[in-house]
Amino acid sequence: RIAALTSQSEGMDLIDLAVIEYAKKSKVNFNDYKQVSYTPFEPSKKRTEAIIEASGKKFRAVKGAVQVIISLCPDIDKETLNVANKTIDGFSKKGYRTIAVARSEGDDLNKLKLVGLLPLTDPPRPDSKSMIDQTRKLGIKPMMLTGDSLDIAKEISNQIGIGNNIIRMEDIKDLSTDKQLKIVS
């Protein structure tokens, strides 16, 4: 519910649309809630925000990059953080990207509490595996260059037949062009 309240379909944000669609399929009841304001996802802030009114009171809801949202939750305890990290690792190993959802409590709109983790999948296109197989037959060596977590990349690369030849952008971004080419060749 909180993730859907922090979404709008008008902006055509794919994550917002997926959350809204799932909420509709799950028949989530929004009758007592009104979105007062909405701030769409901004890459620099890595989150989406909304002010929600329910029963005459307002609260702030946010969803976005896990580390960003957790950093906005000042009272998160170590046990919750450990459970969240284990959950995220488990999702990553299954190929899911995870976003976090938080909401304010009481009268302080800036006092956020983590309320959930949302696994999202961006499955490979159905023809990806056959395309990889065809490129191999042409003598082309496929590899994955990713900005995702290594666990997500491994799962997706196994699904499409690339194997474990994965290179993370962060590992080569500061290298010279010559060194980058040696790694990816």
Backbone as ProteinMPNN parsed JSONL, in Angstrom:
{"seq_chain_A": "RIAALTSQSEGMDLIDLAVIEYAKKSKVNFNDYKQVSYTPFEPSKKRTEAIIEASGKKFRAVKGAVQVIISLCPDIDKETLNVANKTIDGFSKKGYRTIAVARSEGDDLNKLKLVGLLPLTDPPRPDSKSMIDQTRKLGIKPMMLTGDSLDIAKEISNQIGIGNNIIRMEDIKDLSTDKQLKIVS", "coords_chain_A": {"N_chain_A": [[0.832, -1.196, 0.0], [1.877, 1.299, 0.878], [4.005, 1.672, -0.934], [2.55, 1.859, -3.324], [1.068, 4.145, -2.803], [3.048, 5.943, -3.058], [3.382, 6.36, -5.716], [2.664, 7.173, -9.152], [0.712, 6.963, -12.093], [0.763, 8.683, -14.22], [3.311, 9.716, -14.883], [4.572, 7.688, -16.173], [6.624, 6.14, -15.109], [8.39, 3.184, -14.885], [8.722, 1.576, -12.59], [6.862, 2.713, -10.812], [4.531, 2.148, -12.3], [4.548, -0.672, -12.27], [4.255, -1.174, -9.529], [1.766, -0.001, -9.014], [0.138, -1.564, -10.694], [0.445, -4.091, -9.49], [-0.689, -3.56, -6.973], [-3.337, -3.09, -7.736], [-4.033, -5.631, -8.786], [-3.845, -7.055, -6.448], [-5.909, -6.055, -5.096], [-5.748, -3.878, -3.279], [-6.936, -1.681, -0.847], [-7.569, 1.695, -1.125], [-9.258, 3.605, -0.19], [-9.3, 5.246, 2.128], [-7.194, 6.951, 1.813], [-5.336, 9.724, 0.522], [-3.37, 11.121, -1.946], [-1.466, 13.844, -1.415], [0.74, 15.306, -2.268], [3.35, 14.728, -4.687], [6.535, 13.644, -5.539], [8.371, 12.884, -8.228], [10.612, 10.162, -9.17], [14.002, 10.936, -8.856], [17.106, 10.749, -10.317], [19.406, 11.737, -8.978], [18.649, 11.822, -6.31], [17.637, 9.309, -5.917], [15.118, 8.331, -5.195], [11.522, 8.278, -4.716], [8.888, 10.339, -3.61], [6.031, 11.047, -1.529], [3.38, 12.915, -0.055], [0.92, 11.887, 2.046], [-2.501, 11.824, 2.921], [-4.502, 10.652, 5.513], [-7.313, 9.868, 7.319], [-7.505, 12.521, 8.244], [-4.905, 13.125, 9.003], [-1.47, 13.657, 8.078], [1.161, 11.915, 6.401], [4.503, 11.133, 5.386], [5.69, 9.355, 2.636], [8.115, 7.241, 1.179], [9.963, 5.709, -1.47], [12.585, 3.78, -2.903], [16.085, 3.476, -3.785], [17.665, 1.075, -1.804], [19.82, 1.588, 0.067], [19.728, 4.365, 0.209], [17.125, 4.885, 1.196], [17.225, 3.533, 3.652], [19.179, 5.08, 4.884], [17.698, 7.302, 5.46], [16.216, 6.597, 7.593], [16.459, 7.106, 10.726], [16.25, 5.68, 13.156], [16.625, 2.977, 12.748], [17.252, -0.31, 13.78], [20.003, -2.578, 14.498], [19.308, -5.285, 14.192], [17.055, -5.238, 12.493], [18.29, -4.097, 10.279], [20.15, -6.119, 9.647], [18.4, -8.238, 8.975], [17.151, -7.057, 6.783], [19.352, -6.771, 5.006], [20.05, -9.492, 4.59], [17.723, -10.372, 3.379], [17.721, -8.833, 1.03], [20.073, -9.793, -0.16], [19.247, -12.433, -0.631], [17.142, -11.978, -2.465], [18.65, -10.83, -4.55], [20.237, -12.965, -5.389], [18.368, -14.419, -6.694], [17.941, -12.936, -8.864], [16.527, -10.585, -8.554], [16.026, -7.085, -8.265], [16.045, -4.857, -5.566], [13.94, -2.549, -3.928], [13.435, -0.14, -1.332], [10.921, 0.752, 1.077], [9.543, 3.335, 2.983], [7.957, 5.143, 5.698], [6.75, 8.084, 7.377], [6.322, 8.586, 10.894], [4.03, 9.551, 13.41], [3.92, 13.085, 14.112], [6.154, 14.139, 12.911], [7.323, 14.574, 9.829], [9.788, 13.944, 8.837], [10.811, 11.876, 10.252], [11.428, 8.867, 9.469], [10.431, 5.449, 9.025], [11.471, 2.242, 8.164], [9.39, 0.254, 6.229], [9.161, -1.813, 4.48], [10.464, -4.098, 1.952], [10.823, -4.326, -1.503], [10.872, -6.61, -3.991], [11.925, -6.514, -7.336], [11.678, -7.507, -10.716], [13.374, -7.623, -13.787], [13.084, -9.277, -16.271], [15.071, -11.11, -18.683], [14.75, -10.602, -22.237], [12.638, -12.796, -24.149], [13.971, -13.839, -26.38], [16.643, -13.669, -25.802], [18.442, -15.749, -24.949], [18.62, -17.398, -27.268], [19.725, -15.563, -29.037], [22.223, -15.114, -27.859], [23.296, -17.683, -28.147], [23.423, -17.798, -30.963], [25.284, -15.761, -31.497], [27.567, -16.872, -30.396], [27.976, -19.005, -32.151], [28.828, -17.574, -34.313], [31.334, -16.971, -33.582], [31.677, -15.019, -31.7], [32.463, -13.869, -28.509], [30.45, -13.848, -25.817], [29.858, -11.577, -23.098], [29.079, -10.084, -19.936], [28.61, -6.786, -19.044], [28.048, -4.9, -16.35], [26.064, -2.761, -14.225], [24.579, -3.536, -12.207], [24.063, -5.442, -9.145], [26.444, -7.986, -8.417], [25.393, -10.513, -7.847], [22.799, -10.389, -8.989], [23.503, -10.026, -11.663], [24.862, -12.464, -12.159], [22.763, -14.334, -11.931], [21.033, -13.545, -14.036], [22.779, -13.768, -16.221], [23.242, -16.504, -16.217], [20.672, -17.398, -16.855], [20.44, -16.615, -19.515], [22.535, -17.798, -20.765], [25.17, -16.806, -20.807], [27.039, -17.37, -18.9], [29.588, -17.146, -16.395], [31.161, -14.956, -17.022], [31.472, -12.053, -16.129], [31.664, -8.577, -15.78], [32.033, -5.908, -13.623], [31.048, -2.559, -13.869], [32.016, -0.691, -12.025], [34.438, -1.793, -11.352], [36.131, -1.321, -13.465], [35.927, 1.29, -14.301], [37.718, 3.365, -13.645], [40.025, 2.72, -14.918], [42.524, 2.905, -17.528], [41.748, 3.27, -21.035], [43.094, 1.336, -22.579], [43.665, -0.661, -20.624], [41.063, -1.34, -19.905], [40.146, -2.433, -22.326], [41.811, -4.702, -22.497], [40.809, -6.218, -20.403], [38.156, -6.743, -21.176], [38.521, -8.096, -23.518]], "CA_chain_A": [[0.0, 0.0, 0.0], [2.72, 2.494, 0.978], [4.714, 1.822, -2.209], [1.584, 2.316, -4.329], [0.734, 5.537, -2.488], [4.215, 6.726, -3.471], [3.468, 6.116, -7.157], [1.67, 7.781, -10.044], [0.772, 6.379, -13.425], [0.897, 9.737, -15.233], [4.701, 9.926, -15.28], [5.012, 6.507, -16.918], [7.784, 5.516, -14.483], [8.127, 1.746, -14.94], [8.571, 1.025, -11.244], [5.546, 3.165, -10.349], [3.495, 1.401, -13.017], [4.553, -2.053, -11.77], [3.712, -1.157, -8.168], [0.33, 0.279, -9.126], [-0.505, -2.751, -11.276], [0.413, -5.14, -8.472], [-1.672, -3.162, -5.961], [-4.67, -3.327, -8.312], [-4.251, -7.081, -8.834], [-3.986, -7.518, -5.066], [-7.121, -5.4, -4.58], [-5.415, -3.042, -2.129], [-7.944, -0.651, -0.608], [-7.003, 3.034, -0.944], [-10.371, 4.517, 0.063], [-9.041, 6.185, 3.22], [-5.92, 7.623, 1.556], [-5.3, 10.709, -0.551], [-2.024, 11.614, -2.228], [-1.508, 15.303, -1.373], [1.822, 15.757, -3.152], [4.137, 13.642, -5.264], [7.81, 14.024, -6.139], [8.801, 11.715, -9.001], [11.982, 9.669, -9.004], [15.097, 11.764, -9.356], [18.328, 9.941, -10.237], [20.366, 12.242, -7.991], [18.16, 11.492, -4.967], [17.372, 7.869, -5.957], [13.89, 8.005, -4.479], [10.25, 8.897, -5.035], [8.25, 10.715, -2.35], [4.66, 11.57, -1.561], [2.715, 13.233, 1.2], [-0.354, 11.184, 2.022], [-3.439, 12.173, 3.983], [-5.394, 9.56, 5.915], [-8.047, 10.18, 8.552], [-7.205, 13.886, 8.67], [-3.481, 13.291, 9.34], [-0.566, 13.479, 6.945], [2.444, 11.249, 6.584], [5.4, 11.137, 4.227], [6.048, 8.013, 2.177], [9.219, 7.253, 0.212], [10.452, 4.42, -1.976], [13.744, 3.981, -3.758], [17.288, 2.677, -3.565], [17.665, 0.583, -0.431], [20.756, 2.289, 0.945], [19.244, 5.738, 0.375], [15.96, 4.879, 2.075], [17.689, 3.156, 4.996], [19.892, 6.221, 5.462], [16.691, 8.275, 5.892], [15.519, 6.014, 8.754], [17.469, 7.274, 11.776], [16.101, 4.781, 14.307], [16.657, 1.565, 12.351], [18.141, -1.058, 14.658], [20.916, -3.499, 13.815], [18.614, -6.526, 13.843], [16.26, -4.952, 11.293], [19.247, -3.896, 9.196], [20.683, -7.435, 9.276], [17.333, -8.967, 8.284], [16.986, -6.405, 5.473], [20.49, -7.124, 4.151], [19.923, -10.905, 4.216], [16.606, -10.454, 2.44], [18.196, -8.245, -0.231], [21.007, -10.77, -0.748], [18.448, -13.544, -1.144], [16.472, -11.509, -3.683], [19.666, -10.632, -5.592], [20.654, -14.28, -5.895], [17.289, -14.899, -7.559], [17.862, -12.028, -10.001], [15.648, -9.454, -8.268], [16.514, -5.816, -7.749], [15.197, -4.543, -4.427], [13.786, -1.171, -3.479], [12.935, -0.05, 0.041], [9.763, 1.618, 1.28], [9.495, 3.856, 4.356], [6.941, 6.168, 5.943], [6.949, 8.823, 8.617], [5.448, 8.225, 12.0], [3.714, 10.689, 14.267], [3.792, 14.397, 13.48], [7.407, 14.511, 12.262], [7.372, 13.998, 8.48], [11.153, 13.543, 8.519], [11.179, 10.692, 11.037], [10.977, 7.747, 8.644], [10.626, 4.076, 9.49], [11.447, 1.247, 7.09], [8.189, -0.575, 6.34], [9.209, -2.986, 3.629], [11.363, -4.254, 0.815], [10.035, -4.709, -2.665], [11.718, -7.192, -5.041], [11.484, -6.237, -8.699], [12.41, -8.266, -11.718], [13.409, -7.147, -15.165], [13.566, -10.509, -16.903], [15.623, -10.976, -20.03], [13.806, -10.82, -23.344], [12.517, -14.225, -24.457], [14.903, -14.263, -27.424], [18.027, -13.398, -25.384], [19.268, -16.96, -24.944], [18.895, -17.835, -28.642], [20.634, -14.579, -29.628], [23.557, -15.408, -27.312], [23.74, -18.916, -28.822], [23.76, -17.453, -32.349], [26.533, -14.992, -31.528], [28.658, -17.831, -30.138], [28.199, -19.741, -33.405], [29.538, -16.662, -35.208], [32.68, -16.766, -33.05], [31.691, -13.875, -30.792], [32.498, -14.285, -27.114], [29.57, -12.975, -25.038], [30.163, -11.283, -21.702], [28.16, -9.102, -19.377], [29.153, -5.597, -18.406], [26.867, -4.542, -15.58], [26.061, -1.821, -13.118], [23.773, -4.196, -11.174], [24.821, -6.232, -8.183], [27.056, -9.161, -9.035], [24.469, -11.645, -7.719], [21.754, -10.239, -10.008], [24.139, -10.263, -12.959], [25.127, -13.902, -12.286], [21.505, -15.034, -12.174], [20.557, -13.221, -15.386], [23.706, -14.337, -17.212], [22.984, -17.95, -16.283], [19.396, -17.598, -17.547], [20.561, -16.399, -20.957], [23.618, -18.606, -21.308], [26.47, -16.14, -20.905], [27.958, -17.989, -17.945], [30.048, -16.271, -15.312], [32.098, -13.947, -17.513], [30.785, -10.806, -15.792], [32.559, -7.498, -15.369], [31.283, -4.798, -13.036], [31.515, -1.246, -14.326], [32.778, -0.021, -10.974], [35.775, -2.367, -11.284], [36.991, -0.89, -14.578], [35.637, 2.66, -14.727], [38.853, 4.268, -13.452], [41.186, 2.215, -15.654], [42.741, 3.486, -18.852], [41.038, 2.577, -22.113], [43.873, 0.142, -22.932], [43.459, -1.691, -19.601], [39.675, -1.777, -20.045], [40.065, -3.303, -23.507], [42.442, -5.983, -22.173], [39.908, -6.971, -19.52], [36.959, -7.186, -21.875], [38.866, -8.856, -24.74]], "C_chain_A": [[0.876, 1.259, 0.0], [3.474, 2.724, -0.332], [3.775, 2.349, -3.286], [1.171, 3.761, -4.077], [1.855, 6.489, -2.884], [4.446, 6.542, -4.968], [2.39, 6.904, -7.889], [1.828, 7.165, -11.421], [1.051, 7.43, -14.498], [2.324, 9.906, -15.748], [5.295, 8.784, -16.074], [6.33, 5.918, -16.397], [7.495, 4.016, -14.373], [7.955, 1.114, -13.563], [7.225, 1.435, -10.665], [4.438, 2.348, -11.0], [3.404, -0.042, -12.52], [3.935, -2.128, -10.376], [2.201, -0.943, -8.203], [-0.416, -0.942, -9.663], [-0.618, -3.877, -10.253], [-0.621, -4.824, -7.387], [-3.092, -3.396, -6.461], [-4.999, -4.816, -8.337], [-4.493, -7.647, -7.44], [-5.195, -6.917, -4.369], [-6.859, -4.626, -3.289], [-6.436, -1.915, -2.04], [-7.266, 0.685, -0.311], [-8.067, 4.055, -0.554], [-10.076, 5.573, 1.12], [-7.79, 7.03, 2.992], [-6.044, 8.598, 0.393], [-3.855, 11.188, -0.715], [-2.098, 13.136, -2.355], [-0.443, 15.903, -2.287], [2.642, 14.554, -3.585], [5.399, 14.228, -5.874], [8.325, 12.805, -6.891], [10.261, 11.352, -8.728], [12.971, 10.637, -9.629], [16.377, 10.945, -9.214], [19.318, 10.425, -9.182], [19.95, 11.902, -6.561], [17.835, 10.011, -4.808], [16.135, 7.467, -5.151], [12.707, 8.775, -5.042], [9.582, 9.198, -3.701], [6.823, 11.16, -2.577], [4.244, 11.938, -0.141], [1.304, 12.665, 1.064], [-1.213, 11.666, 3.192], [-4.361, 10.984, 4.236], [-6.016, 9.926, 7.25], [-7.672, 11.545, 9.114], [-5.765, 14.138, 9.062], [-2.642, 13.032, 8.105], [0.66, 12.677, 7.356], [3.209, 11.302, 5.268], [5.74, 9.694, 3.899], [7.137, 8.136, 1.121], [9.501, 5.827, -0.244], [11.637, 4.71, -2.881], [14.883, 3.049, -3.416], [17.412, 2.332, -2.083], [18.576, 1.395, 0.476], [20.326, 3.735, 1.2], [18.092, 5.772, 1.373], [16.373, 4.518, 3.501], [18.413, 4.324, 5.657], [18.935, 7.316, 5.959], [15.92, 7.802, 7.126], [16.475, 6.025, 9.947], [17.404, 6.249, 12.911], [16.132, 3.303, 13.939], [17.671, 0.821, 13.227], [18.953, -2.072, 13.856], [20.229, -4.789, 13.388], [17.787, -6.34, 12.573], [17.176, -4.789, 10.087], [19.828, -5.224, 8.721], [19.647, -8.248, 8.506], [17.138, -8.382, 6.879], [18.118, -6.812, 4.529], [20.439, -8.586, 3.707], [18.809, -11.095, 3.189], [17.023, -9.951, 1.067], [19.156, -9.199, -0.926], [20.259, -11.948, -1.348], [17.724, -13.181, -2.429], [17.471, -11.384, -4.832], [20.087, -11.954, -6.214], [19.595, -14.913, -6.788], [17.09, -13.971, -8.762], [16.964, -10.823, -9.783], [16.432, -8.241, -7.792], [15.554, -5.431, -6.641], [15.141, -3.043, -4.19], [13.197, -1.202, -2.073], [11.787, 0.946, 0.09], [9.765, 2.042, 2.748], [8.377, 4.882, 4.459], [7.244, 6.862, 7.261], [5.952, 8.342, 9.653], [5.215, 9.45, 12.862], [3.627, 11.974, 13.467], [5.036, 14.831, 12.713], [7.512, 13.816, 10.904], [8.771, 13.513, 8.099], [11.617, 12.328, 9.314], [10.602, 9.47, 10.33], [11.306, 6.403, 9.293], [10.517, 3.148, 8.28], [10.223, 0.362, 7.29], [8.221, -1.784, 5.413], [10.255, -2.927, 2.544], [10.551, -4.821, -0.326], [10.959, -5.287, -3.732], [11.101, -6.923, -6.415], [12.308, -7.065, -9.661], [12.31, -7.577, -13.07], [13.952, -8.325, -15.966], [14.156, -10.256, -18.286], [14.529, -11.181, -21.081], [13.772, -12.307, -23.682], [13.533, -14.716, -25.486], [16.376, -14.082, -27.035], [18.919, -14.626, -25.473], [19.602, -17.404, -26.363], [19.837, -16.85, -29.345], [22.064, -14.822, -29.156], [24.126, -16.657, -27.994], [24.174, -18.628, -30.258], [25.063, -16.662, -32.434], [27.732, -15.894, -31.259], [29.008, -18.596, -31.407], [28.951, -18.894, -34.42], [30.951, -16.351, -34.709], [32.792, -15.569, -32.117], [31.599, -14.385, -29.363], [31.598, -13.351, -26.289], [30.083, -12.77, -23.621], [29.182, -10.231, -21.233], [28.953, -7.996, -18.709], [27.966, -4.984, -17.675], [27.127, -3.463, -14.545], [25.227, -2.372, -11.97], [24.678, -4.897, -10.168], [25.34, -7.479, -8.89], [26.125, -10.368, -8.953], [23.358, -11.588, -8.761], [22.334, -10.564, -11.38], [24.4, -11.75, -13.185], [23.845, -14.661, -12.615], [21.016, -14.791, -13.6], [21.47, -13.848, -16.43], [23.543, -15.846, -17.321], [21.683, -18.246, -17.023], [19.549, -17.486, -19.063], [21.777, -17.073, -21.579], [24.948, -17.9, -21.494], [27.488, -16.841, -20.011], [28.398, -16.966, -16.921], [31.078, -15.243, -15.74], [31.453, -12.573, -17.36], [31.808, -9.793, -15.3], [31.701, -6.369, -14.826], [31.907, -3.483, -13.484], [32.401, -0.581, -13.282], [34.21, -0.544, -10.877], [36.7, -1.872, -12.396], [36.853, 0.584, -14.938], [36.832, 3.607, -14.598], [40.119, 3.816, -14.177], [41.328, 2.941, -16.986], [41.976, 2.666, -19.89], [41.767, 1.291, -22.5], [43.651, -0.994, -21.929], [42.022, -2.215, -19.646], [39.526, -2.756, -21.201], [40.702, -4.667, -23.245], [41.51, -6.846, -21.325], [38.727, -7.535, -20.287], [37.259, -7.988, -23.133], [38.966, -10.331, -24.466]], "O_chain_A": [[0.645, 2.178, -0.786], [3.571, 3.862, -0.791], [4.169, 3.202, -4.081], [0.948, 4.519, -5.021], [1.638, 7.692, -3.029], [5.587, 6.568, -5.429], [1.352, 7.251, -7.325], [2.941, 6.881, -11.863], [1.529, 7.089, -15.58], [2.525, 10.207, -16.925], [6.405, 8.9, -16.594], [7.065, 5.276, -17.147], [6.465, 3.625, -13.824], [7.132, 0.215, -13.391], [6.52, 0.607, -10.09], [3.51, 1.907, -10.323], [2.306, -0.576, -12.366], [3.175, -3.051, -10.083], [1.453, -1.626, -7.504], [-1.472, -1.308, -9.149], [-1.653, -4.538, -10.16], [-1.343, -5.714, -6.936], [-3.953, -3.847, -5.706], [-6.098, -5.222, -7.959], [-5.253, -8.6, -7.272], [-5.476, -7.221, -3.21], [-7.632, -4.702, -2.334], [-6.758, -1.276, -3.041], [-6.485, 0.796, 0.635], [-7.801, 5.256, -0.584], [-10.563, 6.698, 1.009], [-7.368, 7.755, 3.894], [-6.75, 8.344, -0.583], [-3.209, 11.604, 0.246], [-2.714, 13.658, -3.284], [-0.693, 16.882, -2.99], [2.633, 13.506, -2.939], [5.339, 15.193, -6.636], [8.679, 11.801, -6.274], [11.022, 12.122, -8.144], [12.806, 11.092, -10.761], [16.703, 10.493, -8.117], [19.998, 9.612, -8.557], [20.805, 11.713, -5.696], [17.764, 9.511, -3.686], [16.105, 6.415, -4.513], [12.862, 9.776, -5.742], [9.69, 8.41, -2.761], [6.453, 11.592, -3.668], [4.7, 11.343, 0.836], [0.599, 12.932, 0.092], [-0.719, 11.885, 4.298], [-4.919, 10.395, 3.31], [-5.309, 10.258, 8.201], [-7.537, 11.704, 10.327], [-5.423, 15.263, 9.425], [-3.04, 12.292, 7.205], [1.127, 12.749, 8.493], [2.636, 11.488, 4.195], [6.044, 8.904, 4.793], [7.09, 9.024, 0.271], [9.303, 4.869, 0.503], [11.691, 5.747, -3.542], [14.686, 1.979, -2.84], [17.278, 3.199, -1.22], [18.151, 1.844, 1.54], [20.539, 4.263, 2.291], [18.085, 6.594, 2.29], [15.909, 5.142, 4.455], [18.276, 4.535, 6.862], [19.315, 8.153, 6.777], [15.068, 8.526, 7.642], [17.216, 5.065, 10.158], [18.418, 5.985, 13.558], [15.711, 2.461, 14.732], [18.805, 1.269, 13.393], [18.639, -2.382, 12.706], [20.54, -5.33, 12.327], [17.815, -7.188, 11.68], [16.875, -5.284, 9.001], [19.982, -5.434, 7.518], [19.973, -8.877, 7.499], [16.981, -9.122, 5.909], [17.866, -7.161, 3.375], [20.756, -8.886, 2.556], [18.942, -11.88, 2.25], [16.713, -10.576, 0.053], [19.07, -9.395, -2.138], [20.589, -12.411, -2.439], [17.689, -13.969, -3.374], [17.176, -11.784, -5.959], [20.271, -12.046, -7.427], [19.888, -15.834, -7.549], [16.191, -14.183, -9.576], [16.664, -10.104, -10.736], [17.381, -8.361, -7.016], [14.351, -5.661, -6.768], [16.16, -2.353, -4.243], [12.545, -2.169, -1.679], [11.691, 1.856, -0.734], [9.962, 1.22, 3.642], [7.909, 5.419, 3.455], [7.902, 6.306, 8.141], [4.903, 7.78, 9.339], [6.104, 10.286, 13.023], [3.299, 11.954, 12.28], [4.981, 15.79, 11.944], [7.76, 12.612, 10.836], [8.922, 12.752, 7.143], [12.705, 11.808, 9.069], [9.454, 9.085, 10.554], [12.303, 6.248, 9.998], [9.589, 3.257, 7.479], [10.025, -0.209, 8.362], [7.394, -2.685, 5.547], [10.844, -1.886, 2.255], [9.699, -5.689, -0.133], [11.749, -4.551, -4.324], [9.898, -7.092, -6.612], [13.497, -7.294, -9.44], [11.271, -7.021, -13.429], [15.136, -8.366, -16.298], [13.781, -9.303, -18.969], [13.522, -11.845, -20.834], [14.774, -13.002, -23.517], [13.916, -15.885, -25.466], [17.262, -14.318, -27.857], [20.025, -14.557, -26.009], [20.749, -17.753, -26.641], [20.66, -17.263, -30.162], [23.006, -14.748, -29.946], [25.297, -16.684, -28.371], [25.185, -19.159, -30.717], [25.858, -16.876, -33.349], [28.8, -15.694, -31.838], [30.181, -18.811, -31.709], [29.635, -19.43, -35.291], [31.678, -15.572, -35.326], [33.9, -15.151, -31.78], [30.76, -15.227, -29.046], [31.946, -12.188, -26.084], [30.667, -13.672, -23.021], [28.532, -9.567, -22.04], [29.852, -8.251, -17.909], [26.984, -4.592, -18.306], [28.245, -3.282, -14.062], [25.161, -1.773, -10.896], [25.899, -4.935, -10.325], [24.734, -7.959, -9.848], [26.07, -11.166, -9.889], [23.007, -12.609, -9.353], [21.724, -11.292, -12.163], [24.183, -12.25, -14.289], [23.845, -15.535, -13.483], [20.628, -15.732, -14.293], [20.99, -14.402, -17.42], [23.691, -16.407, -18.406], [21.598, -19.24, -17.744], [18.864, -18.183, -19.811], [22.022, -16.936, -22.778], [25.78, -18.362, -22.274], [28.673, -16.893, -20.341], [27.664, -16.027, -16.615], [31.799, -14.709, -14.897], [30.952, -11.999, -18.327], [32.697, -10.113, -14.511], [30.758, -5.923, -15.479], [33.127, -3.318, -13.478], [33.42, 0.024, -13.619], [35.097, 0.154, -10.386], [37.92, -1.992, -12.283], [37.587, 1.08, -15.794], [36.943, 4.56, -15.369], [41.164, 4.456, -14.063], [40.369, 3.516, -17.501], [41.608, 1.517, -19.645], [41.127, 0.264, -22.727], [43.471, -2.147, -22.321], [41.793, -3.408, -19.445], [38.861, -3.784, -21.073], [40.194, -5.684, -23.717], [41.435, -8.061, -21.513], [38.338, -8.683, -20.071], [36.336, -8.512, -23.757], [39.246, -11.111, -25.377]]}, "name": "protein", "num_of_chains": 1, "seq": "RIAALTSQSEGMDLIDLAVIEYAKKSKVNFNDYKQVSYTPFEPSKKRTEAIIEASGKKFRAVKGAVQVIISLCPDIDKETLNVANKTIDGFSKKGYRTIAVARSEGDDLNKLKLVGLLPLTDPPRPDSKSMIDQTRKLGIKPMMLTGDSLDIAKEISNQIGIGNNIIRMEDIKDLSTDKQLKIVS"}
